[in-house]
GROMACS .gro file of C-alpha atoms in nm:
model
  450
    1UNK     CA    1  -1.001   4.328  -3.955
    2UNK     CA    2  -1.033   3.949  -3.952
    3UNK     CA    3  -0.924   3.725  -3.659
    4UNK     CA    4  -0.744   3.406  -3.766
    5UNK     CA    5  -0.755   3.103  -3.528
    6UNK     CA    6  -0.521   2.813  -3.581
    7UNK     CA    7  -0.551   2.478  -3.403
    8UNK     CA    8  -0.218   2.299  -3.377
    9UNK     CA    9  -0.195   1.946  -3.228
   10UNK     CA   10   0.139   1.797  -3.139
   11UNK     CA   11   0.168   1.423  -3.166
   12UNK     CA   12   0.257   1.252  -2.842
   13UNK     CA   13   0.178   1.558  -2.631
   14UNK     CA   14  -0.134   1.697  -2.477
   15UNK     CA   15  -0.307   1.918  -2.736
   16UNK     CA   16  -0.284   2.289  -2.679
   17UNK     CA   17  -0.491   2.563  -2.838
   18UNK     CA   18  -0.281   2.847  -2.969
   19UNK     CA   19  -0.485   3.157  -3.034
   20UNK     CA   20  -0.296   3.387  -3.263
   21UNK     CA   21  -0.441   3.727  -3.338
   22UNK     CA   22  -0.304   3.890  -3.649
   23UNK     CA   23  -0.393   4.186  -3.855
   24UNK     CA   24  -0.490   4.083  -4.205
   25UNK     CA   25  -0.495   4.353  -4.466
   26UNK     CA   26  -0.785   4.392  -4.703
   27UNK     CA   27  -0.788   4.170  -5.006
   28UNK     CA   28  -0.643   4.314  -5.324
   29UNK     CA   29  -0.860   4.372  -5.621
   30UNK     CA   30  -0.735   4.054  -5.789
   31UNK     CA   31  -0.896   3.843  -5.518
   32UNK     CA   32  -0.570   3.708  -5.369
   33UNK     CA   33  -0.483   3.800  -5.017
   34UNK     CA   34  -0.185   4.025  -4.979
   35UNK     CA   35   0.097   3.981  -4.727
   36UNK     CA   36  -0.005   4.083  -4.376
   37UNK     CA   37   0.118   4.434  -4.318
   38UNK     CA   38   0.213   4.391  -3.953
   39UNK     CA   39   0.135   4.093  -3.736
   40UNK     CA   40   0.095   4.172  -3.375
   41UNK     CA   41   0.299   3.970  -3.126
   42UNK     CA   42   0.018   3.860  -2.895
   43UNK     CA   43   0.027   3.485  -2.822
   44UNK     CA   44  -0.195   3.326  -2.560
   45UNK     CA   45  -0.188   2.964  -2.441
   46UNK     CA   46  -0.502   2.812  -2.297
   47UNK     CA   47  -0.471   2.493  -2.094
   48UNK     CA   48  -0.706   2.219  -2.194
   49UNK     CA   49  -0.869   1.997  -1.932
   50UNK     CA   50  -0.733   1.647  -1.910
   51UNK     CA   51  -1.052   1.502  -1.764
   52UNK     CA   52  -1.100   1.301  -2.084
   53UNK     CA   53  -0.766   1.284  -2.268
   54UNK     CA   54  -0.786   1.257  -2.646
   55UNK     CA   55  -0.679   0.942  -2.821
   56UNK     CA   56  -0.322   0.934  -2.941
   57UNK     CA   57  -0.270   0.972  -3.312
   58UNK     CA   58  -0.066   0.688  -3.455
   59UNK     CA   59   0.125   0.699  -3.780
   60UNK     CA   60   0.013   0.359  -3.901
   61UNK     CA   61  -0.345   0.399  -3.783
   62UNK     CA   62  -0.336   0.080  -3.574
   63UNK     CA   63  -0.494   0.056  -3.229
   64UNK     CA   64  -0.224  -0.173  -3.091
   65UNK     CA   65   0.029  -0.015  -2.858
   66UNK     CA   66   0.287  -0.265  -2.981
   67UNK     CA   67   0.293  -0.078  -3.313
   68UNK     CA   68   0.372   0.252  -3.144
   69UNK     CA   69   0.753   0.267  -3.150
   70UNK     CA   70   0.767   0.551  -2.897
   71UNK     CA   71   0.617   0.322  -2.634
   72UNK     CA   72   0.917   0.089  -2.635
   73UNK     CA   73   1.142   0.344  -2.467
   74UNK     CA   74   0.890   0.382  -2.185
   75UNK     CA   75   0.862   0.004  -2.154
   76UNK     CA   76   1.240  -0.037  -2.123
   77UNK     CA   77   1.265   0.229  -1.852
   78UNK     CA   78   0.975   0.074  -1.664
   79UNK     CA   79   1.125  -0.274  -1.694
   80UNK     CA   80   1.464  -0.154  -1.569
   81UNK     CA   81   1.307   0.010  -1.263
   82UNK     CA   82   1.094  -0.298  -1.196
   83UNK     CA   83   1.399  -0.526  -1.193
   84UNK     CA   84   1.572  -0.306  -0.935
   85UNK     CA   85   1.258  -0.285  -0.720
   86UNK     CA   86   1.199  -0.660  -0.728
   87UNK     CA   87   1.564  -0.730  -0.645
   88UNK     CA   88   1.564  -0.490  -0.350
   89UNK     CA   89   1.232  -0.628  -0.231
   90UNK     CA   90   1.364  -0.986  -0.240
   91UNK     CA   91   1.668  -0.882  -0.033
   92UNK     CA   92   1.447  -0.718   0.232
   93UNK     CA   93   1.229  -1.029   0.250
   94UNK     CA   94   1.544  -1.233   0.309
   95UNK     CA   95   1.647  -1.001   0.596
   96UNK     CA   96   1.324  -1.061   0.785
   97UNK     CA   97   1.025  -0.911   0.960
   98UNK     CA   98   1.184  -0.600   1.112
   99UNK     CA   99   1.336  -0.496   0.781
  100UNK     CA  100   1.005  -0.545   0.603
  101UNK     CA  101   0.837  -0.329   0.866
  102UNK     CA  102   1.106  -0.063   0.816
  103UNK     CA  103   1.039  -0.076   0.441
  104UNK     CA  104   0.668  -0.019   0.503
  105UNK     CA  105   0.747   0.282   0.724
  106UNK     CA  106   0.969   0.434   0.452
  107UNK     CA  107   0.695   0.378   0.193
  108UNK     CA  108   0.444   0.548   0.422
  109UNK     CA  109   0.669   0.852   0.464
  110UNK     CA  110   0.711   0.889   0.087
  111UNK     CA  111   0.337   0.845   0.031
  112UNK     CA  112   0.256   1.108   0.292
  113UNK     CA  113   0.507   1.349   0.139
  114UNK     CA  114   0.358   1.307  -0.210
  115UNK     CA  115   0.002   1.352  -0.084
  116UNK     CA  116   0.091   1.650   0.137
  117UNK     CA  117   0.241   1.826  -0.165
  118UNK     CA  118  -0.077   1.792  -0.371
  119UNK     CA  119  -0.252   2.078  -0.190
  120UNK     CA  120   0.056   2.268  -0.087
  121UNK     CA  121   0.078   2.631  -0.193
  122UNK     CA  122   0.416   2.796  -0.160
  123UNK     CA  123   0.272   3.148  -0.134
  124UNK     CA  124   0.053   3.064   0.165
  125UNK     CA  125   0.324   2.853   0.329
  126UNK     CA  126   0.561   3.149   0.329
  127UNK     CA  127   0.318   3.332   0.555
  128UNK     CA  128   0.281   3.030   0.786
  129UNK     CA  129   0.627   2.941   0.919
  130UNK     CA  130   0.632   2.598   1.080
  131UNK     CA  131   0.288   2.506   0.950
  132UNK     CA  132   0.425   2.218   0.742
  133UNK     CA  133   0.577   2.066   1.057
  134UNK     CA  134   0.225   2.034   1.194
  135UNK     CA  135   0.137   1.784   0.921
  136UNK     CA  136   0.432   1.566   1.017
  137UNK     CA  137   0.347   1.598   1.386
  138UNK     CA  138   0.008   1.441   1.317
  139UNK     CA  139   0.176   1.183   1.093
  140UNK     CA  140   0.421   1.058   1.356
  141UNK     CA  141   0.152   1.069   1.625
  142UNK     CA  142  -0.061   0.838   1.411
  143UNK     CA  143   0.244   0.617   1.350
  144UNK     CA  144   0.310   0.585   1.724
  145UNK     CA  145  -0.055   0.503   1.793
  146UNK     CA  146  -0.100   0.244   1.516
  147UNK     CA  147   0.229   0.059   1.556
  148UNK     CA  148   0.215   0.083   1.934
  149UNK     CA  149  -0.118  -0.101   1.927
  150UNK     CA  150   0.005  -0.365   1.683
  151UNK     CA  151   0.354  -0.432   1.817
  152UNK     CA  152   0.330  -0.367   2.194
  153UNK     CA  153   0.276  -0.736   2.265
  154UNK     CA  154   0.581  -0.837   2.060
  155UNK     CA  155   0.788  -0.560   2.216
  156UNK     CA  156   0.704  -0.695   2.563
  157UNK     CA  157   0.805  -1.046   2.452
  158UNK     CA  158   1.140  -0.911   2.333
  159UNK     CA  159   1.252  -0.754   2.664
  160UNK     CA  160   1.125  -1.010   2.916
  161UNK     CA  161   1.482  -1.101   3.016
  162UNK     CA  162   1.569  -0.746   3.130
  163UNK     CA  163   1.374  -0.625   3.434
  164UNK     CA  164   1.435  -0.252   3.379
  165UNK     CA  165   1.346  -0.259   3.008
  166UNK     CA  166   1.044  -0.475   3.079
  167UNK     CA  167   0.912  -0.227   3.336
  168UNK     CA  168   0.976   0.059   3.093
  169UNK     CA  169   0.793  -0.120   2.812
  170UNK     CA  170   0.508  -0.212   3.050
  171UNK     CA  171   0.468   0.155   3.139
  172UNK     CA  172   0.471   0.248   2.774
  173UNK     CA  173   0.204  -0.010   2.695
  174UNK     CA  174  -0.011   0.098   2.988
  175UNK     CA  175   0.001   0.471   2.903
  176UNK     CA  176   0.033   0.434   2.528
  177UNK     CA  177  -0.316   0.551   2.442
  178UNK     CA  178  -0.315   0.854   2.672
  179UNK     CA  179   0.030   0.953   2.542
  180UNK     CA  180  -0.089   0.948   2.182
  181UNK     CA  181  -0.406   1.134   2.277
  182UNK     CA  182  -0.221   1.424   2.439
  183UNK     CA  183   0.022   1.436   2.146
  184UNK     CA  184  -0.279   1.477   1.918
  185UNK     CA  185  -0.431   1.742   2.146
  186UNK     CA  186  -0.099   1.928   2.141
  187UNK     CA  187  -0.113   1.928   1.760
  188UNK     CA  188  -0.476   2.044   1.771
  189UNK     CA  189  -0.385   2.338   1.998
  190UNK     CA  190  -0.084   2.414   1.778
  191UNK     CA  191  -0.316   2.435   1.479
  192UNK     CA  192  -0.558   2.673   1.656
  193UNK     CA  193  -0.276   2.901   1.770
  194UNK     CA  194  -0.135   2.931   1.416
  195UNK     CA  195  -0.463   3.042   1.253
  196UNK     CA  196  -0.419   3.367   1.062
  197UNK     CA  197  -0.673   3.605   0.924
  198UNK     CA  198  -0.745   3.570   0.550
  199UNK     CA  199  -0.585   3.224   0.554
  200UNK     CA  200  -0.849   3.030   0.747
  201UNK     CA  201  -0.980   2.846   0.440
  202UNK     CA  202  -0.633   2.727   0.336
  203UNK     CA  203  -0.540   2.619   0.690
  204UNK     CA  204  -0.863   2.427   0.754
  205UNK     CA  205  -0.841   2.258   0.414
  206UNK     CA  206  -0.486   2.148   0.503
  207UNK     CA  207  -0.607   2.020   0.841
  208UNK     CA  208  -0.883   1.813   0.676
  209UNK     CA  209  -0.648   1.693   0.401
  210UNK     CA  210  -0.390   1.581   0.660
  211UNK     CA  211  -0.647   1.368   0.841
  212UNK     CA  212  -0.767   1.220   0.514
  213UNK     CA  213  -0.407   1.119   0.434
  214UNK     CA  214  -0.370   0.958   0.777
  215UNK     CA  215  -0.683   0.751   0.716
  216UNK     CA  216  -0.570   0.641   0.370
  217UNK     CA  217  -0.208   0.569   0.465
  218UNK     CA  218  -0.233   0.426   0.816
  219UNK     CA  219  -0.573   0.261   0.829
  220UNK     CA  220  -0.481   0.040   0.536
  221UNK     CA  221  -0.106  -0.002   0.576
  222UNK     CA  222  -0.149  -0.103   0.942
  223UNK     CA  223  -0.308  -0.421   0.809
  224UNK     CA  224   0.010  -0.476   0.607
  225UNK     CA  225   0.224  -0.474   0.921
  226UNK     CA  226  -0.018  -0.707   1.097
  227UNK     CA  227   0.013  -0.949   0.803
  228UNK     CA  228   0.393  -0.941   0.828
  229UNK     CA  229   0.402  -1.064   1.187
  230UNK     CA  230   0.133  -1.325   1.126
  231UNK     CA  231   0.384  -1.478   0.887
  232UNK     CA  232   0.572  -1.327   0.594
  233UNK     CA  233   0.370  -1.561   0.371
  234UNK     CA  234   0.054  -1.355   0.435
  235UNK     CA  235   0.239  -1.039   0.337
  236UNK     CA  236   0.448  -1.168   0.049
  237UNK     CA  237   0.179  -1.363  -0.137
  238UNK     CA  238  -0.075  -1.073  -0.165
  239UNK     CA  239   0.199  -0.825  -0.259
  240UNK     CA  240   0.338  -1.062  -0.524
  241UNK     CA  241  -0.006  -1.118  -0.675
  242UNK     CA  242  -0.057  -0.745  -0.723
  243UNK     CA  243   0.284  -0.717  -0.888
  244UNK     CA  244   0.211  -1.015  -1.114
  245UNK     CA  245  -0.128  -0.874  -1.206
  246UNK     CA  246   0.019  -0.533  -1.285
  247UNK     CA  247   0.298  -0.674  -1.502
  248UNK     CA  248   0.068  -0.918  -1.683
  249UNK     CA  249  -0.191  -0.646  -1.750
  250UNK     CA  250   0.081  -0.421  -1.891
  251UNK     CA  251   0.221  -0.680  -2.132
  252UNK     CA  252  -0.115  -0.825  -2.240
  253UNK     CA  253  -0.241  -0.474  -2.301
  254UNK     CA  254   0.081  -0.374  -2.479
  255UNK     CA  255   0.078  -0.660  -2.727
  256UNK     CA  256  -0.293  -0.744  -2.756
  257UNK     CA  257  -0.486  -0.448  -2.620
  258UNK     CA  258  -0.757  -0.306  -2.844
  259UNK     CA  259  -1.073  -0.257  -2.640
  260UNK     CA  260  -1.071   0.024  -2.378
  261UNK     CA  261  -1.166  -0.092  -2.029
  262UNK     CA  262  -1.259   0.225  -1.839
  263UNK     CA  263  -1.255   0.595  -1.923
  264UNK     CA  264  -1.063   0.684  -1.608
  265UNK     CA  265  -0.765   0.490  -1.744
  266UNK     CA  266  -0.773   0.507  -2.127
  267UNK     CA  267  -0.459   0.292  -2.162
  268UNK     CA  268  -0.614  -0.005  -1.980
  269UNK     CA  269  -0.786  -0.260  -2.203
  270UNK     CA  270  -1.014  -0.559  -2.163
  271UNK     CA  271  -0.750  -0.782  -2.317
  272UNK     CA  272  -0.500  -0.676  -2.054
  273UNK     CA  273  -0.753  -0.712  -1.773
  274UNK     CA  274  -0.865  -1.063  -1.871
  275UNK     CA  275  -0.515  -1.188  -1.949
  276UNK     CA  276  -0.384  -1.053  -1.618
  277UNK     CA  277  -0.674  -1.212  -1.425
  278UNK     CA  278  -0.605  -1.562  -1.561
  279UNK     CA  279  -0.230  -1.521  -1.504
  280UNK     CA  280  -0.277  -1.396  -1.147
  281UNK     CA  281  -0.511  -1.676  -1.039
  282UNK     CA  282  -0.283  -1.946  -1.180
  283UNK     CA  283   0.020  -1.778  -1.024
  284UNK     CA  284  -0.155  -1.763  -0.685
  285UNK     CA  285  -0.208  -2.139  -0.682
  286UNK     CA  286   0.150  -2.220  -0.786
  287UNK     CA  287   0.323  -1.950  -0.580
  288UNK     CA  288   0.144  -2.055  -0.260
  289UNK     CA  289   0.294  -2.402  -0.297
  290UNK     CA  290   0.645  -2.261  -0.334
  291UNK     CA  291   0.624  -2.006  -0.052
  292UNK     CA  292   0.436  -2.239   0.182
  293UNK     CA  293   0.729  -2.480   0.210
  294UNK     CA  294   0.955  -2.233   0.394
  295UNK     CA  295   0.934  -2.196   0.773
  296UNK     CA  296   1.097  -1.854   0.745
  297UNK     CA  297   0.792  -1.738   0.550
  298UNK     CA  298   0.515  -1.928   0.729
  299UNK     CA  299   0.607  -1.904   1.100
  300UNK     CA  300   0.456  -1.609   1.288
  301UNK     CA  301   0.693  -1.373   1.468
  302UNK     CA  302   0.604  -1.336   1.838
  303UNK     CA  303   0.877  -1.084   1.922
  304UNK     CA  304   1.095  -0.821   1.753
  305UNK     CA  305   1.409  -1.030   1.721
  306UNK     CA  306   1.576  -1.120   1.392
  307UNK     CA  307   1.671  -1.484   1.458
  308UNK     CA  308   1.568  -1.786   1.258
  309UNK     CA  309   1.218  -1.920   1.317
  310UNK     CA  310   1.114  -2.274   1.401
  311UNK     CA  311   0.752  -2.372   1.437
  312UNK     CA  312   0.495  -2.636   1.359
  313UNK     CA  313   0.372  -2.527   1.015
  314UNK     CA  314   0.020  -2.641   1.091
  315UNK     CA  315  -0.220  -2.832   0.868
  316UNK     CA  316  -0.243  -2.553   0.609
  317UNK     CA  317   0.122  -2.597   0.515
  318UNK     CA  318   0.143  -2.977   0.525
  319UNK     CA  319   0.108  -3.132   0.178
  320UNK     CA  320  -0.184  -3.353   0.086
  321UNK     CA  321  -0.133  -3.598  -0.199
  322UNK     CA  322  -0.391  -3.637  -0.475
  323UNK     CA  323  -0.388  -3.929  -0.717
  324UNK     CA  324  -0.372  -3.854  -1.089
  325UNK     CA  325  -0.500  -4.054  -1.387
  326UNK     CA  326  -0.268  -4.326  -1.517
  327UNK     CA  327  -0.184  -4.141  -1.836
  328UNK     CA  328  -0.011  -3.864  -1.633
  329UNK     CA  329   0.366  -3.899  -1.590
  330UNK     CA  330   0.321  -3.856  -1.211
  331UNK     CA  331   0.112  -4.090  -1.000
  332UNK     CA  332   0.022  -3.825  -0.743
  333UNK     CA  333   0.067  -3.456  -0.686
  334UNK     CA  334   0.131  -3.278  -0.353
  335UNK     CA  335  -0.096  -2.980  -0.281
  336UNK     CA  336  -0.085  -2.760   0.027
  337UNK     CA  337  -0.431  -2.675   0.168
  338UNK     CA  338  -0.327  -2.309   0.175
  339UNK     CA  339  -0.326  -2.316  -0.206
  340UNK     CA  340  -0.706  -2.322  -0.205
  341UNK     CA  341  -0.706  -2.007   0.007
  342UNK     CA  342  -0.455  -1.855  -0.235
  343UNK     CA  343  -0.708  -1.889  -0.516
  344UNK     CA  344  -0.939  -1.647  -0.336
  345UNK     CA  345  -0.653  -1.404  -0.287
  346UNK     CA  346  -0.569  -1.432  -0.657
  347UNK     CA  347  -0.930  -1.374  -0.754
  348UNK     CA  348  -0.948  -1.060  -0.542
  349UNK     CA  349  -0.610  -0.935  -0.668
  350UNK     CA  350  -0.721  -0.967  -1.030
  351UNK     CA  351  -1.085  -0.851  -1.011
  352UNK     CA  352  -1.128  -0.612  -0.714
  353UNK     CA  353  -0.783  -0.473  -0.631
  354UNK     CA  354  -0.743  -0.299  -0.972
  355UNK     CA  355  -1.025  -0.067  -0.869
  356UNK     CA  356  -0.777   0.087  -0.629
  357UNK     CA  357  -0.580   0.187  -0.937
  358UNK     CA  358  -0.892   0.321  -1.105
  359UNK     CA  359  -0.965   0.528  -0.794
  360UNK     CA  360  -0.611   0.669  -0.804
  361UNK     CA  361  -0.652   0.750  -1.176
  362UNK     CA  362  -0.970   0.944  -1.107
  363UNK     CA  363  -0.800   1.118  -0.817
  364UNK     CA  364  -0.510   1.230  -1.038
  365UNK     CA  365  -0.747   1.355  -1.306
  366UNK     CA  366  -0.933   1.557  -1.047
  367UNK     CA  367  -0.603   1.727  -0.955
  368UNK     CA  368  -0.487   1.741  -1.320
  369UNK     CA  369  -0.161   1.556  -1.259
  370UNK     CA  370  -0.005   1.263  -1.441
  371UNK     CA  371   0.161   1.097  -1.140
  372UNK     CA  372   0.174   1.152  -0.766
  373UNK     CA  373   0.552   1.191  -0.787
  374UNK     CA  374   0.862   1.103  -0.986
  375UNK     CA  375   1.063   0.896  -0.739
  376UNK     CA  376   1.047   0.577  -0.952
  377UNK     CA  377   1.152   0.619  -1.319
  378UNK     CA  378   0.881   0.494  -1.552
  379UNK     CA  379   0.633   0.434  -1.268
  380UNK     CA  380   0.577   0.776  -1.115
  381UNK     CA  381   0.568   0.809  -0.738
  382UNK     CA  382   0.545   0.563  -0.452
  383UNK     CA  383   0.171   0.628  -0.423
  384UNK     CA  384   0.123   0.528  -0.787
  385UNK     CA  385   0.265   0.183  -0.705
  386UNK     CA  386   0.075   0.137  -0.379
  387UNK     CA  387  -0.282   0.214  -0.485
  388UNK     CA  388  -0.381  -0.151  -0.541
  389UNK     CA  389  -0.151  -0.280  -0.267
  390UNK     CA  390  -0.347  -0.093  -0.001
  391UNK     CA  391  -0.677  -0.248  -0.105
  392UNK     CA  392  -0.517  -0.592  -0.121
  393UNK     CA  393  -0.355  -0.563   0.224
  394UNK     CA  394  -0.689  -0.501   0.394
  395UNK     CA  395  -0.852  -0.798   0.223
  396UNK     CA  396  -0.559  -1.029   0.302
  397UNK     CA  397  -0.577  -0.941   0.672
  398UNK     CA  398  -0.956  -0.978   0.693
  399UNK     CA  399  -0.946  -1.306   0.502
  400UNK     CA  400  -0.671  -1.444   0.727
  401UNK     CA  401  -0.853  -1.348   1.046
  402UNK     CA  402  -1.189  -1.478   0.921
  403UNK     CA  403  -1.097  -1.804   0.748
  404UNK     CA  404  -0.742  -1.900   0.847
  405UNK     CA  405  -0.653  -1.784   1.200
  406UNK     CA  406  -0.775  -2.014   1.480
  407UNK     CA  407  -1.091  -1.882   1.642
  408UNK     CA  408  -1.056  -2.066   1.974
  409UNK     CA  409  -0.836  -1.946   2.260
  410UNK     CA  410  -0.492  -2.107   2.264
  411UNK     CA  411  -0.214  -2.119   2.523
  412UNK     CA  412  -0.009  -1.880   2.311
  413UNK     CA  413  -0.293  -1.629   2.302
  414UNK     CA  414  -0.337  -1.647   2.681
  415UNK     CA  415   0.035  -1.602   2.736
  416UNK     CA  416   0.039  -1.303   2.505
  417UNK     CA  417  -0.245  -1.142   2.700
  418UNK     CA  418  -0.068  -1.208   3.030
  419UNK     CA  419   0.258  -1.058   2.912
  420UNK     CA  420   0.086  -0.759   2.757
  421UNK     CA  421  -0.157  -0.666   3.037
  422UNK     CA  422   0.006  -0.778   3.365
  423UNK     CA  423   0.309  -0.633   3.539
  424UNK     CA  424   0.598  -0.853   3.647
  425UNK     CA  425   0.469  -0.862   4.007
  426UNK     CA  426   0.120  -0.956   3.889
  427UNK     CA  427   0.263  -1.230   3.669
  428UNK     CA  428   0.459  -1.372   3.966
  429UNK     CA  429   0.145  -1.362   4.180
  430UNK     CA  430  -0.049  -1.540   3.906
  431UNK     CA  431   0.228  -1.799   3.879
  432UNK     CA  432   0.216  -1.866   4.256
  433UNK     CA  433  -0.163  -1.896   4.271
  434UNK     CA  434  -0.176  -2.112   3.961
  435UNK     CA  435   0.087  -2.343   4.111
  436UNK     CA  436  -0.114  -2.373   4.432
  437UNK     CA  437  -0.431  -2.453   4.235
  438UNK     CA  438  -0.255  -2.721   4.031
  439UNK     CA  439  -0.098  -2.878   4.342
  440UNK     CA  440  -0.436  -2.876   4.519
  441UNK     CA  441  -0.604  -3.044   4.223
  442UNK     CA  442  -0.331  -3.307   4.201
  443UNK     CA  443  -0.361  -3.375   4.578
  444UNK     CA  444  -0.740  -3.410   4.550
  445UNK     CA  445  -0.717  -3.651   4.258
  446UNK     CA  446  -0.455  -3.865   4.435
  447UNK     CA  447  -0.669  -3.871   4.754
  448UNK     CA  448  -0.976  -3.985   4.559
  449UNK     CA  449  -0.778  -4.253   4.377
  450UNK     CA  450  -0.647  -4.394   4.706
   0.00000   0.00000   0.00000
């Protein structure tokens, strides 16, 4: 008996190995093989690893994606989804800070859901009723802790006119940390009480995975929310640069890409990377000038209201005029100082932030999945779109705090600390003593002058 093995590769799909075992009759005396007398029906499929995906076979033998007709359908779907996402994003930006924060919360929930499902096993979950709720308990505890720390000061500023609400918010701020701690301890005890024999490994892996998700989702996205209330400009510009870089890399790679960039992402090319980098840096300089002229985008939000903002834009957003050579059609050109800061953001968005995407690609290959989800046609899941955004949000916040935000103590900062840390009675007492001190100083100065 002779075993026959046939390798069949399907174009456009991941190659499979079909092992077909057939009975082959003995050769006839003439040397030609006779018809198999009875093939057996055994067919076995063996999954191949996608750690290093094979190169696609192209009909025309060209390395350019633009010559692959099948890619155009994917590009149209991706473009259609991108238009809807950009339009919805622009509308939320128009609505203001609270709506942007709500959008971030929704994105976090979808990201957590996609990441929770990666290690979920339906068979084990059936024997652990309510165990999935524990993941969300830790999630919302982390949400209360992170956003309570970031927004408690602005929440206090919002309710100063109502005595009852102000006292309630003051109590919440005072006992915020202990409340979150005991919520976490309750989840910890819940986890211990649900441990079941023969399922310890699965339960502890889920516990560790949940905490890893909280670090990835909240530690980085909390910086995003902080950027929003420092001024929508510091949220919108970094986010836009990542979108521009992603779109430019896709089109440069689609039409010009030949040289592979990194094995983790075989479709990414050096041509796409370099073209996107130049486009992103130039866009950062020009976009900062456009966005920096709107008070709605540049003024920080000190409370949780939705009204229009008025503020002194500060020196970063006041144009400086630079003279041009005589042969230029314009004598001078206005440049906002913040545009020089935008160049650094553009440089990071084009050189460093893509490594967040490479990390996500390696992560997906480790789990043998194509995308984290399928909520966005042509793009995959929410997590697939946020990999670079998370890295960029952290850098934008650190850069703003290190090189842009004032380092000295201001009246606004002192007032924020007073409203956040003192009760209404303590604030009245401070007001009385401060008035007495000012009156005493004025009396002393007038006595010395006379």
